[in-house]
């Protein structure tokens, strides 16, 4: 930030770093060895759909891009109760790198086509043998991750969330402000 911007109390918005999604596979190894959580093979991108043919064509292009892979994962597009669209990729649980590549492609395509304002988050769900689940959530506008661990209809397992945050703090850019840890109820894969 320059002196003039500081004097006018204006800051530039924080830029996201979509390449941070490629850090998730190594974080998955840490989660597996330290806490017993493994990726479920499902990942999703949440965004607000725009009206018009340009957005519909972009969304169709994204789905086609992922399905063109030789070992194409299953791709679905759904809408939640809050009006957000979820593009869900269901692939091989043992290949978090491929999943993160697909999620990166979705985000990048929407961004490059001018729809970055509608991007909310990307999520990679994890589960352990006892059935606990959480979603490692990437906040698009902040460029940071946070864990979301639902433990009931409208309840969260905050102890698990804080444990995951502390464990992954050295590996991923974690969101320091817990007020930004959005409750993503009914997210696909959770």
Short mmCIF file of N, CA and C in Angstrom, two decimals:
data_model
loop_
_atom_site.label_atom_id
_atom_site.label_comp_id
_atom_site.label_asym_id
_atom_site.label_seq_id
_atom_site.Cartn_x
_atom_site.Cartn_y
_atom_site.Cartn_z
N UNK A 1 0.86 -1.16 0.00
CA UNK A 1 0.00 0.00 0.00
C UNK A 1 0.91 1.23 0.00
N UNK A 2 0.58 2.21 -0.82
CA UNK A 2 1.36 3.42 -0.92
C UNK A 2 0.95 4.45 0.12
N UNK A 3 1.74 5.51 0.21
CA UNK A 3 1.48 6.57 1.18
C UNK A 3 0.15 7.24 0.93
N UNK A 4 -0.16 7.54 -0.36
CA UNK A 4 -1.42 8.21 -0.68
C UNK A 4 -2.62 7.37 -0.26
N UNK A 5 -2.56 6.06 -0.50
CA UNK A 5 -3.67 5.18 -0.09
C UNK A 5 -3.80 5.14 1.43
N UNK A 6 -2.66 5.15 2.12
CA UNK A 6 -2.69 5.13 3.59
C UNK A 6 -3.31 6.40 4.14
N UNK A 7 -2.97 7.54 3.54
CA UNK A 7 -3.53 8.81 4.00
C UNK A 7 -5.03 8.89 3.76
N UNK A 8 -5.48 8.30 2.68
CA UNK A 8 -6.92 8.30 2.37
C UNK A 8 -7.64 7.14 3.03
N UNK A 9 -6.91 6.33 3.79
CA UNK A 9 -7.46 5.17 4.51
C UNK A 9 -8.09 4.18 3.55
N UNK A 10 -7.47 4.00 2.41
CA UNK A 10 -7.95 3.03 1.43
C UNK A 10 -6.94 1.90 1.32
N UNK A 11 -7.44 0.72 1.28
CA UNK A 11 -6.57 -0.44 1.12
C UNK A 11 -7.04 -1.22 -0.10
N UNK A 12 -6.12 -1.97 -0.64
CA UNK A 12 -6.50 -2.84 -1.75
C UNK A 12 -7.04 -4.13 -1.17
N UNK A 13 -8.06 -4.70 -1.81
CA UNK A 13 -8.59 -5.96 -1.30
C UNK A 13 -7.55 -7.06 -1.37
N UNK A 14 -7.62 -7.96 -0.42
CA UNK A 14 -6.69 -9.08 -0.39
C UNK A 14 -6.95 -9.98 -1.60
N UNK A 15 -5.89 -10.38 -2.26
CA UNK A 15 -6.01 -11.25 -3.43
C UNK A 15 -6.00 -12.71 -2.98
N UNK A 16 -6.82 -13.49 -3.59
CA UNK A 16 -6.80 -14.91 -3.28
C UNK A 16 -5.61 -15.56 -3.96
N UNK A 17 -5.26 -16.73 -3.51
CA UNK A 17 -4.18 -17.50 -4.11
C UNK A 17 -4.72 -18.90 -4.34
N UNK A 18 -5.34 -19.11 -5.49
CA UNK A 18 -5.94 -20.41 -5.78
C UNK A 18 -4.93 -21.55 -5.77
N UNK A 19 -3.66 -21.23 -5.97
CA UNK A 19 -2.64 -22.29 -5.93
C UNK A 19 -2.52 -22.90 -4.54
N UNK A 20 -3.06 -22.23 -3.52
CA UNK A 20 -3.06 -22.80 -2.17
C UNK A 20 -3.86 -24.11 -2.12
N UNK A 21 -4.79 -24.29 -3.07
CA UNK A 21 -5.54 -25.55 -3.12
C UNK A 21 -4.60 -26.75 -3.35
N UNK A 22 -3.47 -26.50 -4.00
CA UNK A 22 -2.53 -27.60 -4.25
C UNK A 22 -1.75 -28.01 -3.01
N UNK A 23 -1.91 -27.29 -1.90
CA UNK A 23 -1.30 -27.65 -0.62
C UNK A 23 -2.16 -28.66 0.15
N UNK A 24 -3.39 -28.83 -0.27
CA UNK A 24 -4.32 -29.72 0.45
C UNK A 24 -3.86 -31.18 0.46
N UNK A 25 -3.32 -31.74 -0.63
CA UNK A 25 -2.88 -33.14 -0.57
C UNK A 25 -1.83 -33.41 0.50
N UNK A 26 -0.88 -32.50 0.69
CA UNK A 26 0.11 -32.73 1.75
C UNK A 26 -0.53 -32.55 3.12
N UNK A 27 -1.49 -31.62 3.24
CA UNK A 27 -2.22 -31.46 4.49
C UNK A 27 -3.05 -32.71 4.78
N UNK A 28 -3.53 -33.38 3.74
CA UNK A 28 -4.30 -34.62 3.92
C UNK A 28 -3.44 -35.70 4.56
N UNK A 29 -2.18 -35.76 4.20
CA UNK A 29 -1.26 -36.74 4.81
C UNK A 29 -1.09 -36.42 6.29
N UNK A 30 -0.92 -35.15 6.61
CA UNK A 30 -0.79 -34.73 8.01
C UNK A 30 -2.05 -35.09 8.80
N UNK A 31 -3.21 -34.83 8.22
CA UNK A 31 -4.48 -35.13 8.90
C UNK A 31 -4.64 -36.63 9.12
N UNK A 32 -4.20 -37.43 8.15
CA UNK A 32 -4.32 -38.88 8.27
C UNK A 32 -3.40 -39.41 9.36
N UNK A 33 -2.16 -38.96 9.38
CA UNK A 33 -1.21 -39.50 10.35
C UNK A 33 -1.44 -38.97 11.76
N UNK A 34 -1.85 -37.72 11.90
CA UNK A 34 -2.00 -37.13 13.23
C UNK A 34 -3.39 -37.34 13.85
N UNK A 35 -4.44 -37.28 13.03
CA UNK A 35 -5.80 -37.34 13.57
C UNK A 35 -6.66 -38.48 13.03
N UNK A 36 -6.15 -39.21 12.03
CA UNK A 36 -6.92 -40.32 11.47
C UNK A 36 -7.99 -39.91 10.49
N UNK A 37 -7.94 -38.70 9.96
CA UNK A 37 -8.92 -38.23 8.97
C UNK A 37 -8.38 -38.43 7.57
N UNK A 38 -9.26 -38.91 6.69
CA UNK A 38 -8.88 -39.13 5.29
C UNK A 38 -9.85 -38.39 4.38
N UNK A 39 -9.39 -37.97 3.19
CA UNK A 39 -10.31 -37.32 2.26
C UNK A 39 -11.40 -38.30 1.82
N UNK A 40 -12.59 -37.77 1.59
CA UNK A 40 -13.72 -38.61 1.19
C UNK A 40 -13.77 -38.84 -0.32
N UNK A 41 -12.99 -38.06 -1.07
CA UNK A 41 -13.03 -38.17 -2.53
C UNK A 41 -13.98 -37.18 -3.17
N UNK A 42 -14.72 -36.47 -2.34
CA UNK A 42 -15.66 -35.46 -2.82
C UNK A 42 -15.07 -34.08 -2.57
N UNK A 43 -15.30 -33.18 -3.48
CA UNK A 43 -14.91 -31.79 -3.31
C UNK A 43 -15.94 -30.92 -3.99
N UNK A 44 -16.02 -29.67 -3.59
CA UNK A 44 -17.04 -28.81 -4.18
C UNK A 44 -16.59 -27.36 -4.22
N UNK A 45 -17.20 -26.63 -5.13
CA UNK A 45 -17.02 -25.18 -5.23
C UNK A 45 -18.39 -24.56 -5.08
N UNK A 46 -18.49 -23.58 -4.18
CA UNK A 46 -19.75 -22.90 -3.92
C UNK A 46 -19.68 -21.49 -4.51
N UNK A 47 -20.72 -21.11 -5.25
CA UNK A 47 -20.75 -19.79 -5.86
C UNK A 47 -22.19 -19.36 -6.08
N UNK A 48 -22.35 -18.07 -6.26
CA UNK A 48 -23.67 -17.54 -6.60
C UNK A 48 -23.75 -17.46 -8.12
N UNK A 49 -24.73 -18.14 -8.66
CA UNK A 49 -24.91 -18.15 -10.12
C UNK A 49 -25.33 -16.78 -10.60
N UNK A 50 -24.87 -16.46 -11.78
CA UNK A 50 -25.29 -15.21 -12.43
C UNK A 50 -26.34 -15.53 -13.48
N UNK A 51 -27.17 -14.56 -13.77
CA UNK A 51 -28.19 -14.74 -14.81
C UNK A 51 -27.55 -14.53 -16.17
N UNK A 52 -28.08 -15.21 -17.15
CA UNK A 52 -27.64 -14.96 -18.51
C UNK A 52 -26.96 -16.14 -19.17
N UNK A 53 -26.89 -16.04 -20.47
CA UNK A 53 -26.33 -17.11 -21.28
C UNK A 53 -24.82 -17.26 -21.08
N UNK A 54 -24.12 -16.16 -20.83
CA UNK A 54 -22.66 -16.23 -20.67
C UNK A 54 -22.30 -17.09 -19.46
N UNK A 55 -23.01 -16.89 -18.37
CA UNK A 55 -22.72 -17.69 -17.19
C UNK A 55 -23.09 -19.16 -17.41
N UNK A 56 -24.23 -19.40 -18.00
CA UNK A 56 -24.66 -20.77 -18.27
C UNK A 56 -23.65 -21.49 -19.16
N UNK A 57 -23.13 -20.79 -20.16
CA UNK A 57 -22.12 -21.39 -21.04
C UNK A 57 -20.83 -21.66 -20.28
N UNK A 58 -20.42 -20.74 -19.41
CA UNK A 58 -19.20 -20.93 -18.62
C UNK A 58 -19.35 -22.14 -17.70
N UNK A 59 -20.50 -22.25 -17.04
CA UNK A 59 -20.73 -23.39 -16.15
C UNK A 59 -20.72 -24.69 -16.93
N UNK A 60 -21.33 -24.71 -18.10
CA UNK A 60 -21.31 -25.91 -18.95
C UNK A 60 -19.89 -26.25 -19.38
N UNK A 61 -19.09 -25.22 -19.69
CA UNK A 61 -17.70 -25.44 -20.08
C UNK A 61 -16.89 -26.04 -18.94
N UNK A 62 -17.13 -25.58 -17.72
CA UNK A 62 -16.42 -26.10 -16.55
C UNK A 62 -16.74 -27.58 -16.36
N UNK A 63 -18.00 -27.92 -16.43
CA UNK A 63 -18.41 -29.32 -16.27
C UNK A 63 -17.79 -30.18 -17.37
N UNK A 64 -17.81 -29.69 -18.60
CA UNK A 64 -17.23 -30.43 -19.72
C UNK A 64 -15.72 -30.59 -19.56
N UNK A 65 -15.06 -29.55 -19.03
CA UNK A 65 -13.62 -29.60 -18.82
C UNK A 65 -13.24 -30.73 -17.87
N UNK A 66 -13.98 -30.86 -16.80
CA UNK A 66 -13.68 -31.91 -15.82
C UNK A 66 -14.04 -33.28 -16.38
N UNK A 67 -15.14 -33.38 -17.08
CA UNK A 67 -15.56 -34.67 -17.64
C UNK A 67 -14.69 -35.14 -18.80
N UNK A 68 -13.90 -34.24 -19.39
CA UNK A 68 -13.02 -34.62 -20.50
C UNK A 68 -11.80 -35.40 -20.04
N UNK A 69 -11.57 -35.45 -18.74
CA UNK A 69 -10.44 -36.21 -18.20
C UNK A 69 -10.64 -37.69 -18.54
N UNK A 70 -9.54 -38.39 -18.81
CA UNK A 70 -9.62 -39.81 -19.16
C UNK A 70 -10.29 -40.62 -18.06
N UNK A 71 -10.02 -40.29 -16.81
CA UNK A 71 -10.64 -40.97 -15.67
C UNK A 71 -11.62 -40.00 -15.02
N UNK A 72 -12.55 -39.51 -15.80
CA UNK A 72 -13.46 -38.45 -15.39
C UNK A 72 -14.22 -38.78 -14.11
N UNK A 73 -14.15 -37.86 -13.13
CA UNK A 73 -14.96 -38.03 -11.93
C UNK A 73 -16.41 -37.65 -12.23
N UNK A 74 -17.28 -38.02 -11.34
CA UNK A 74 -18.69 -37.63 -11.48
C UNK A 74 -18.82 -36.17 -11.07
N UNK A 75 -19.54 -35.38 -11.87
CA UNK A 75 -19.73 -33.96 -11.60
C UNK A 75 -21.23 -33.67 -11.56
N UNK A 76 -21.66 -33.01 -10.51
CA UNK A 76 -23.06 -32.60 -10.40
C UNK A 76 -23.12 -31.13 -10.01
N UNK A 77 -24.20 -30.49 -10.39
CA UNK A 77 -24.43 -29.10 -10.02
C UNK A 77 -25.76 -29.06 -9.28
N UNK A 78 -25.73 -28.54 -8.05
CA UNK A 78 -26.94 -28.45 -7.23
C UNK A 78 -27.07 -27.04 -6.67
N UNK A 79 -28.23 -26.75 -6.14
CA UNK A 79 -28.46 -25.46 -5.50
C UNK A 79 -28.93 -25.71 -4.08
N UNK A 80 -28.41 -24.92 -3.11
CA UNK A 80 -28.79 -25.12 -1.72
C UNK A 80 -29.96 -24.22 -1.34
N UNK A 81 -30.36 -24.32 -0.08
CA UNK A 81 -31.52 -23.57 0.42
C UNK A 81 -31.27 -22.06 0.45
N UNK A 82 -30.01 -21.64 0.38
CA UNK A 82 -29.67 -20.23 0.47
C UNK A 82 -29.46 -19.58 -0.90
N UNK A 83 -29.68 -20.35 -1.97
CA UNK A 83 -29.55 -19.82 -3.31
C UNK A 83 -28.16 -19.93 -3.91
N UNK A 84 -27.25 -20.62 -3.23
CA UNK A 84 -25.90 -20.81 -3.77
C UNK A 84 -25.85 -22.10 -4.59
N UNK A 85 -25.01 -22.08 -5.59
CA UNK A 85 -24.81 -23.24 -6.44
C UNK A 85 -23.57 -23.98 -5.98
N UNK A 86 -23.65 -25.30 -5.95
CA UNK A 86 -22.52 -26.15 -5.59
C UNK A 86 -22.18 -27.01 -6.79
N UNK A 87 -20.96 -26.89 -7.28
CA UNK A 87 -20.47 -27.79 -8.31
C UNK A 87 -19.67 -28.84 -7.56
N UNK A 88 -20.16 -30.07 -7.58
CA UNK A 88 -19.60 -31.16 -6.77
C UNK A 88 -18.86 -32.14 -7.67
N UNK A 89 -17.63 -32.45 -7.27
CA UNK A 89 -16.79 -33.41 -7.98
C UNK A 89 -16.59 -34.61 -7.07
N UNK A 90 -16.98 -35.79 -7.55
CA UNK A 90 -16.82 -37.02 -6.77
C UNK A 90 -15.84 -37.92 -7.50
N UNK A 91 -14.65 -38.02 -6.93
CA UNK A 91 -13.61 -38.81 -7.56
C UNK A 91 -13.07 -39.88 -6.64
N UNK A 92 -11.84 -40.23 -6.87
CA UNK A 92 -11.14 -41.26 -6.11
C UNK A 92 -10.63 -40.68 -4.80
N UNK A 93 -11.03 -41.26 -3.67
CA UNK A 93 -10.61 -40.76 -2.36
C UNK A 93 -9.09 -40.84 -2.17
N UNK A 94 -8.44 -41.73 -2.89
CA UNK A 94 -6.99 -41.86 -2.75
C UNK A 94 -6.22 -40.88 -3.63
N UNK A 95 -6.93 -39.99 -4.35
CA UNK A 95 -6.28 -39.03 -5.24
C UNK A 95 -6.70 -37.59 -4.92
N UNK A 96 -6.30 -37.07 -3.75
CA UNK A 96 -6.67 -35.68 -3.44
C UNK A 96 -6.03 -34.67 -4.38
N UNK A 97 -4.90 -35.03 -5.00
CA UNK A 97 -4.26 -34.11 -5.95
C UNK A 97 -5.15 -33.87 -7.17
N UNK A 98 -5.72 -34.94 -7.71
CA UNK A 98 -6.62 -34.81 -8.85
C UNK A 98 -7.85 -34.00 -8.50
N UNK A 99 -8.40 -34.24 -7.31
CA UNK A 99 -9.57 -33.50 -6.85
C UNK A 99 -9.25 -32.01 -6.75
N UNK A 100 -8.11 -31.68 -6.15
CA UNK A 100 -7.74 -30.27 -5.99
C UNK A 100 -7.47 -29.61 -7.34
N UNK A 101 -6.95 -30.37 -8.28
CA UNK A 101 -6.75 -29.85 -9.64
C UNK A 101 -8.10 -29.50 -10.26
N UNK A 102 -9.09 -30.37 -10.08
CA UNK A 102 -10.43 -30.11 -10.62
C UNK A 102 -11.06 -28.88 -9.96
N UNK A 103 -10.93 -28.75 -8.63
CA UNK A 103 -11.49 -27.60 -7.93
C UNK A 103 -10.80 -26.31 -8.38
N UNK A 104 -9.49 -26.38 -8.58
CA UNK A 104 -8.73 -25.23 -9.06
C UNK A 104 -9.23 -24.83 -10.45
N UNK A 105 -9.47 -25.81 -11.31
CA UNK A 105 -9.95 -25.53 -12.67
C UNK A 105 -11.32 -24.85 -12.65
N UNK A 106 -12.20 -25.29 -11.76
CA UNK A 106 -13.53 -24.67 -11.66
C UNK A 106 -13.39 -23.21 -11.24
N UNK A 107 -12.65 -22.96 -10.15
CA UNK A 107 -12.46 -21.59 -9.67
C UNK A 107 -11.81 -20.70 -10.72
N UNK A 108 -10.76 -21.21 -11.34
CA UNK A 108 -10.03 -20.42 -12.33
C UNK A 108 -10.90 -20.08 -13.54
N UNK A 109 -11.65 -21.04 -14.01
CA UNK A 109 -12.51 -20.80 -15.17
C UNK A 109 -13.57 -19.75 -14.87
N UNK A 110 -14.21 -19.85 -13.70
CA UNK A 110 -15.20 -18.84 -13.33
C UNK A 110 -14.55 -17.47 -13.18
N UNK A 111 -13.36 -17.44 -12.58
CA UNK A 111 -12.64 -16.19 -12.39
C UNK A 111 -12.26 -15.56 -13.73
N UNK A 112 -11.67 -16.35 -14.61
CA UNK A 112 -11.21 -15.82 -15.90
C UNK A 112 -12.35 -15.35 -16.80
N UNK A 113 -13.54 -15.86 -16.56
CA UNK A 113 -14.69 -15.45 -17.36
C UNK A 113 -15.48 -14.32 -16.71
N UNK A 114 -14.91 -13.72 -15.67
CA UNK A 114 -15.51 -12.54 -15.05
C UNK A 114 -16.53 -12.81 -13.97
N UNK A 115 -16.59 -14.03 -13.45
CA UNK A 115 -17.60 -14.35 -12.43
C UNK A 115 -16.98 -14.55 -11.05
N UNK A 116 -15.80 -13.96 -10.82
CA UNK A 116 -15.13 -14.14 -9.53
C UNK A 116 -15.92 -13.52 -8.38
N UNK A 117 -16.73 -12.52 -8.65
CA UNK A 117 -17.53 -11.89 -7.60
C UNK A 117 -18.54 -12.83 -6.96
N UNK A 118 -18.92 -13.89 -7.65
CA UNK A 118 -19.88 -14.85 -7.12
C UNK A 118 -19.25 -16.02 -6.38
N UNK A 119 -17.92 -16.16 -6.47
CA UNK A 119 -17.26 -17.29 -5.81
C UNK A 119 -17.27 -17.12 -4.30
N UNK A 120 -17.70 -18.13 -3.57
CA UNK A 120 -17.74 -18.09 -2.11
C UNK A 120 -16.62 -18.93 -1.52
N UNK A 121 -16.63 -20.23 -1.79
CA UNK A 121 -15.63 -21.10 -1.17
C UNK A 121 -15.48 -22.40 -1.96
N UNK A 122 -14.44 -23.13 -1.61
CA UNK A 122 -14.23 -24.50 -2.09
C UNK A 122 -14.07 -25.36 -0.86
N UNK A 123 -14.54 -26.61 -0.94
CA UNK A 123 -14.49 -27.47 0.24
C UNK A 123 -14.02 -28.87 -0.14
N UNK A 124 -13.14 -29.40 0.71
CA UNK A 124 -12.68 -30.78 0.59
C UNK A 124 -13.04 -31.47 1.91
N UNK A 125 -14.04 -32.36 1.92
CA UNK A 125 -14.44 -33.05 3.14
C UNK A 125 -13.48 -34.17 3.54
N UNK A 126 -13.36 -34.37 4.85
CA UNK A 126 -12.56 -35.44 5.44
C UNK A 126 -13.42 -36.19 6.44
N UNK A 127 -13.11 -37.47 6.66
CA UNK A 127 -13.85 -38.29 7.62
C UNK A 127 -12.87 -39.23 8.31
N UNK A 128 -13.23 -39.65 9.53
CA UNK A 128 -12.42 -40.65 10.22
C UNK A 128 -13.23 -41.93 10.40
N UNK A 129 -12.61 -42.94 10.98
CA UNK A 129 -13.25 -44.25 11.12
C UNK A 129 -14.48 -44.22 12.02
N UNK A 130 -14.55 -43.27 12.96
CA UNK A 130 -15.70 -43.21 13.86
C UNK A 130 -16.85 -42.39 13.29
N UNK A 131 -16.70 -41.88 12.07
CA UNK A 131 -17.79 -41.17 11.42
C UNK A 131 -17.75 -39.66 11.57
N UNK A 132 -16.77 -39.13 12.29
CA UNK A 132 -16.65 -37.67 12.37
C UNK A 132 -16.27 -37.13 11.00
N UNK A 133 -16.81 -35.96 10.68
CA UNK A 133 -16.52 -35.34 9.38
C UNK A 133 -16.23 -33.86 9.58
N UNK A 134 -15.43 -33.32 8.69
CA UNK A 134 -15.27 -31.88 8.60
C UNK A 134 -14.90 -31.53 7.18
N UNK A 135 -15.15 -30.29 6.81
CA UNK A 135 -14.78 -29.81 5.50
C UNK A 135 -13.65 -28.81 5.61
N UNK A 136 -12.56 -29.06 4.93
CA UNK A 136 -11.47 -28.09 4.85
C UNK A 136 -11.91 -27.08 3.80
N UNK A 137 -12.22 -25.88 4.25
CA UNK A 137 -12.91 -24.89 3.43
C UNK A 137 -11.96 -23.76 3.05
N UNK A 138 -11.89 -23.46 1.75
CA UNK A 138 -11.07 -22.37 1.24
C UNK A 138 -11.98 -21.18 0.95
N UNK A 139 -11.77 -20.08 1.67
CA UNK A 139 -12.54 -18.86 1.45
C UNK A 139 -11.95 -18.11 0.28
N UNK A 140 -12.69 -18.00 -0.79
CA UNK A 140 -12.17 -17.41 -2.02
C UNK A 140 -11.72 -15.96 -1.81
N UNK A 141 -12.54 -15.15 -1.19
CA UNK A 141 -12.23 -13.72 -1.07
C UNK A 141 -11.12 -13.43 -0.07
N UNK A 142 -10.83 -14.35 0.84
CA UNK A 142 -9.78 -14.15 1.83
C UNK A 142 -8.48 -14.84 1.45
N UNK A 143 -8.58 -15.90 0.66
CA UNK A 143 -7.38 -16.66 0.30
C UNK A 143 -6.88 -17.51 1.45
N UNK A 144 -7.78 -17.91 2.35
CA UNK A 144 -7.41 -18.69 3.53
C UNK A 144 -8.33 -19.89 3.70
N UNK A 145 -7.88 -20.82 4.53
CA UNK A 145 -8.64 -22.04 4.84
C UNK A 145 -9.16 -21.98 6.26
N UNK A 146 -10.23 -22.73 6.50
CA UNK A 146 -10.70 -22.99 7.85
C UNK A 146 -11.43 -24.33 7.84
N UNK A 147 -11.45 -25.02 8.97
CA UNK A 147 -12.22 -26.27 9.05
C UNK A 147 -13.64 -26.00 9.52
N UNK A 148 -14.60 -26.68 8.90
CA UNK A 148 -15.99 -26.61 9.35
C UNK A 148 -16.43 -28.03 9.68
N UNK A 149 -16.75 -28.26 10.97
CA UNK A 149 -17.10 -29.60 11.44
C UNK A 149 -18.51 -29.60 12.04
N UNK A 150 -19.53 -29.91 11.23
CA UNK A 150 -20.87 -30.00 11.79
C UNK A 150 -20.99 -31.24 12.66
N UNK A 151 -21.69 -31.08 13.78
CA UNK A 151 -21.87 -32.23 14.67
C UNK A 151 -23.34 -32.53 14.92
N UNK A 152 -24.20 -31.86 14.22
CA UNK A 152 -25.64 -32.07 14.36
C UNK A 152 -26.35 -31.16 13.37
N UNK A 153 -27.66 -31.04 13.55
CA UNK A 153 -28.46 -30.24 12.63
C UNK A 153 -27.96 -28.80 12.53
N UNK A 154 -27.74 -28.15 13.64
CA UNK A 154 -27.23 -26.77 13.66
C UNK A 154 -26.15 -26.63 14.73
N UNK A 155 -25.32 -27.65 14.89
CA UNK A 155 -24.26 -27.64 15.90
C UNK A 155 -22.91 -27.91 15.24
N UNK A 156 -21.86 -27.35 15.84
CA UNK A 156 -20.50 -27.50 15.32
C UNK A 156 -19.62 -28.14 16.38
N UNK A 157 -18.63 -28.89 15.90
CA UNK A 157 -17.62 -29.46 16.78
C UNK A 157 -16.43 -28.50 16.79
N UNK A 158 -16.51 -27.48 17.63
CA UNK A 158 -15.48 -26.44 17.63
C UNK A 158 -14.13 -26.97 18.11
N UNK A 159 -14.13 -27.97 18.98
CA UNK A 159 -12.86 -28.54 19.43
C UNK A 159 -12.13 -29.18 18.26
N UNK A 160 -12.85 -29.91 17.42
CA UNK A 160 -12.23 -30.51 16.23
C UNK A 160 -11.76 -29.41 15.28
N UNK A 161 -12.57 -28.38 15.08
CA UNK A 161 -12.18 -27.29 14.19
C UNK A 161 -10.88 -26.64 14.65
N UNK A 162 -10.77 -26.35 15.95
CA UNK A 162 -9.57 -25.72 16.47
C UNK A 162 -8.36 -26.66 16.41
N UNK A 163 -8.59 -27.95 16.63
CA UNK A 163 -7.50 -28.93 16.53
C UNK A 163 -6.95 -28.99 15.11
N UNK A 164 -7.84 -29.01 14.12
CA UNK A 164 -7.42 -29.05 12.72
C UNK A 164 -6.68 -27.76 12.37
N UNK A 165 -7.22 -26.63 12.80
CA UNK A 165 -6.55 -25.35 12.53
C UNK A 165 -5.13 -25.34 13.08
N UNK A 166 -4.97 -25.76 14.33
CA UNK A 166 -3.65 -25.76 14.95
C UNK A 166 -2.70 -26.73 14.27
N UNK A 167 -3.21 -27.89 13.87
CA UNK A 167 -2.39 -28.89 13.22
C UNK A 167 -1.89 -28.42 11.85
N UNK A 168 -2.74 -27.73 11.10
CA UNK A 168 -2.41 -27.35 9.73
C UNK A 168 -1.85 -25.92 9.59
N UNK A 169 -1.69 -25.22 10.69
CA UNK A 169 -1.26 -23.82 10.64
C UNK A 169 0.07 -23.63 9.92
N UNK A 170 0.97 -24.60 10.00
CA UNK A 170 2.27 -24.47 9.33
C UNK A 170 2.21 -24.87 7.86
N UNK A 171 1.14 -25.54 7.45
CA UNK A 171 1.04 -26.05 6.07
C UNK A 171 0.14 -25.24 5.16
N UNK A 172 -0.92 -24.67 5.72
CA UNK A 172 -1.91 -23.95 4.92
C UNK A 172 -2.10 -22.55 5.47
N UNK A 173 -2.46 -21.59 4.60
CA UNK A 173 -2.82 -20.27 5.12
C UNK A 173 -4.19 -20.35 5.81
N UNK A 174 -4.16 -20.46 7.13
CA UNK A 174 -5.40 -20.62 7.89
C UNK A 174 -6.01 -19.26 8.20
N UNK A 175 -7.33 -19.18 8.18
CA UNK A 175 -8.05 -17.94 8.48
C UNK A 175 -7.94 -17.65 9.98
N UNK A 176 -7.28 -16.54 10.35
CA UNK A 176 -7.09 -16.25 11.78
C UNK A 176 -8.35 -15.75 12.48
N UNK A 177 -9.28 -15.16 11.74
CA UNK A 177 -10.48 -14.58 12.33
C UNK A 177 -11.60 -15.63 12.32
N UNK A 178 -11.87 -16.22 13.49
CA UNK A 178 -12.89 -17.27 13.56
C UNK A 178 -14.28 -16.75 13.22
N UNK A 179 -14.47 -15.43 13.24
CA UNK A 179 -15.76 -14.86 12.84
C UNK A 179 -16.03 -15.11 11.36
N UNK A 180 -14.97 -15.37 10.58
CA UNK A 180 -15.12 -15.65 9.15
C UNK A 180 -15.30 -17.13 8.88
N UNK A 181 -15.27 -17.95 9.89
CA UNK A 181 -15.46 -19.39 9.70
C UNK A 181 -16.94 -19.66 9.50
N UNK A 182 -17.39 -19.52 8.29
CA UNK A 182 -18.80 -19.65 7.97
C UNK A 182 -19.32 -21.05 8.24
N UNK A 183 -20.51 -21.11 8.75
CA UNK A 183 -21.20 -22.39 8.92
C UNK A 183 -21.82 -22.74 7.56
N UNK A 184 -21.32 -23.77 6.94
CA UNK A 184 -21.78 -24.15 5.61
C UNK A 184 -22.67 -25.38 5.77
N UNK A 185 -23.84 -25.17 6.36
CA UNK A 185 -24.76 -26.27 6.63
C UNK A 185 -25.17 -26.94 5.33
N UNK A 186 -25.32 -28.22 5.40
CA UNK A 186 -25.77 -29.06 4.28
C UNK A 186 -24.84 -28.99 3.07
N UNK A 187 -23.57 -28.71 3.31
CA UNK A 187 -22.62 -28.70 2.21
C UNK A 187 -22.46 -30.12 1.68
N UNK A 188 -22.33 -30.27 0.36
CA UNK A 188 -22.17 -31.61 -0.22
C UNK A 188 -20.94 -32.32 0.36
N UNK A 189 -21.11 -33.56 0.72
CA UNK A 189 -20.02 -34.33 1.27
C UNK A 189 -19.92 -34.31 2.77
N UNK A 190 -20.66 -33.43 3.41
CA UNK A 190 -20.67 -33.40 4.87
C UNK A 190 -21.95 -34.04 5.35
#
